[in-house]
Amino acid sequence: MHEKERHKIILSAIQDKPIVTVQEMVEVTDSSEATIRRDIATLHLQKKLKRIRGGAESINPPQFVGLMGRPFSVNESMNLPQKQAIAREAVALCDDSDAIIINGGTTTFQMVHPLVTKRMQVFTNSFSIAEHLLKQSKNTVLLPGGTLYREQNIILSPFENDVTRNFYAKRMFMGARGIHMLGVMETDPLIIQAEQKLIHQADELIVLADSSKFSKRSSLILCQLEQVNMVITDEGIDDKSANMLEVAGVKLIVAKTINKNQKSSA
Amino acid sequence: MHEKERHKIILSAIQDKPIVTVQEMVEVTDSSEATIRRDIATLHLQKKLKRIRGGAESINPPQFVGLMGRPFSVNESMNLPQKQAIAREAVALCDDSDAIIINGGTTTFQMVHPLVTKRMQVFTNSFSIAEHLLKQSKNTVLLPGGTLYREQNIILSPFENDVTRNFYAKRMFMGARGIHMLGVMETDPLIIQAEQKLIHQADELIVLADSSKFSKRSSLILCQLEQVNMVITDEGIDDKSANMLEVAGVKLIVAKTINKNQKSSA
DNA sequence: TTACTGTCAATCAAAAACAATCAAAAGCAA
DNA sequence: TTGCTTTTGATTGTTTTTGATTGACAGTAA
């Protein structure tokens, strides 16, 4: 992995949560401690972050306090600029007074910020999204009932009788672990269950997935590609994947990442 | 866990309530007493808090932060020590692995703190309680589905089919606006509806009400006194009210506000 | 009184993080 | 390819942080 790439990842991660550790970055970038330390030292000199013992700290107080202060799997804080661009596009599709469903996930979480100025009805099983929308926006927030899972900050319910069935939305926005010819893929069976339940509660199904998701396959199929109305991704998507979506009849929106220092080394 | 993280946790904990103990922080941060003491000593030197025997104290005058950072209404922040004592008694009734229901309210909210060290199943319609328990404790947290009301930080649902019906608890803890011969009283019809739905989901109904509530009457009757199994209040309760409860067959617990050195922590 | 409990400071050893160094690997130009 | 430079990973020993232990002290109960 290139130095620039690592730097991007580190800076992204630090936007999501106030502190990142060297160890976390080692895992994410698959490089050595020494390298990460060098990176952090470099970025510190560039005043992009503050070096602290054990890792790095955001240089300015974070505007978004991260997902409930929980240690957020850093793996998922990758590609943050892409996710933000994708989320912006997603929200751009919505009007005030729309009713939408947002599934919990790191990409969908980025919808929070552009949603702040809206006044919509938002149904979400993400505790984090609910929390932020409640505090920072005037949107109506609805939640399904169930158990709160700390790991994912998500509300899941094994029960069928659920408020979910009483809510019907114009659009449902969903993240994914991978997008493949086989379908939209996820890893966690519980999440699969929750998302499948929600898919039927909206007119349109829109999947938010940064381009890295197209190279990934996961263990479980969430739904067929044909069930998806639209995919929003970033500029990194390859032609083969784009073609695959077209064949499946899925509309594709490519969100442009706003990034001055975008070196197209990929 | 890193020093900075612990410091943040300690400082945030101290904002939630006037004093935190070393033990609490040990459990929350999963580090040793020595480390917490060092942290508190450091923060004391930085004048971020005041070190006291057994823990730390907020440095600025008792600033009640209340539900989700929203300031309490003056009326409700008034009897905070009483409410805390009442809440402590309430939690003292519970064992680990109990399943309980907690209704949203300023008195019941005070149960959060003593609950931090427990490992129970907590069903609550209070977003604030859920939030704090999720972040600061290891309790299992369950939520009903419905709409999030900003005003009260409560989840309310007009629908009958609800996870609520799938949860059955040993005890339900409920606040009240007033306790009167006519019954337990509330003001908000929506809250009445939610609480009535929950009353049937527990073996015992326990009402938490500081003594000022006995002089108050509100507009709506939530339930008859006879439905209540127990009332927990503070030392300010008058004989007439105590007698009224006895006649109705309600067990009464009087929580002692500030005794010599009451450490009723488990 | 004595025994017990909780708090605390001092101390030490283990663990984690670190800086410095060097050799291997990767990149690049001729 | 060779030769040179940059980057990386591993190794070393040093420093910092942490957890556990000890004994001292104060408050409480018997």
XYZ file of C-alpha atoms in Angstrom, chain A residues 5 9 18 38-39 51 57 99 104 126 132 136 143 152 161 168 176-177 186 193 196-197 202 207 214 247 256-257:
28
model
C -3.138 5.804 0.597
C -6.941 6.241 5.520
C -11.375 11.422 18.028
C 6.339 7.295 10.515
C 3.097 8.216 8.801
C 0.407 12.798 17.507
C -5.748 12.565 17.750
C -40.756 9.260 4.144
C -27.767 1.169 9.880
C -29.601 2.640 13.549
C -27.943 12.450 15.641
C -29.336 17.970 15.329
C -37.551 3.447 15.314
C -23.322 -2.196 15.570
C -45.047 -8.029 14.942
C -44.258 2.447 4.367
C -23.899 -3.446 1.875
C -20.770 -5.427 2.493
C -23.856 -9.032 3.906
C -32.985 -10.511 8.646
C -34.952 -8.116 4.390
C -37.867 -7.209 6.581
C -40.561 0.925 0.510
C -28.052 0.642 -2.207
C -17.683 -4.294 -5.882
C -27.627 -5.830 -17.202
C -18.125 12.724 -7.521
C -15.730 12.955 -4.651
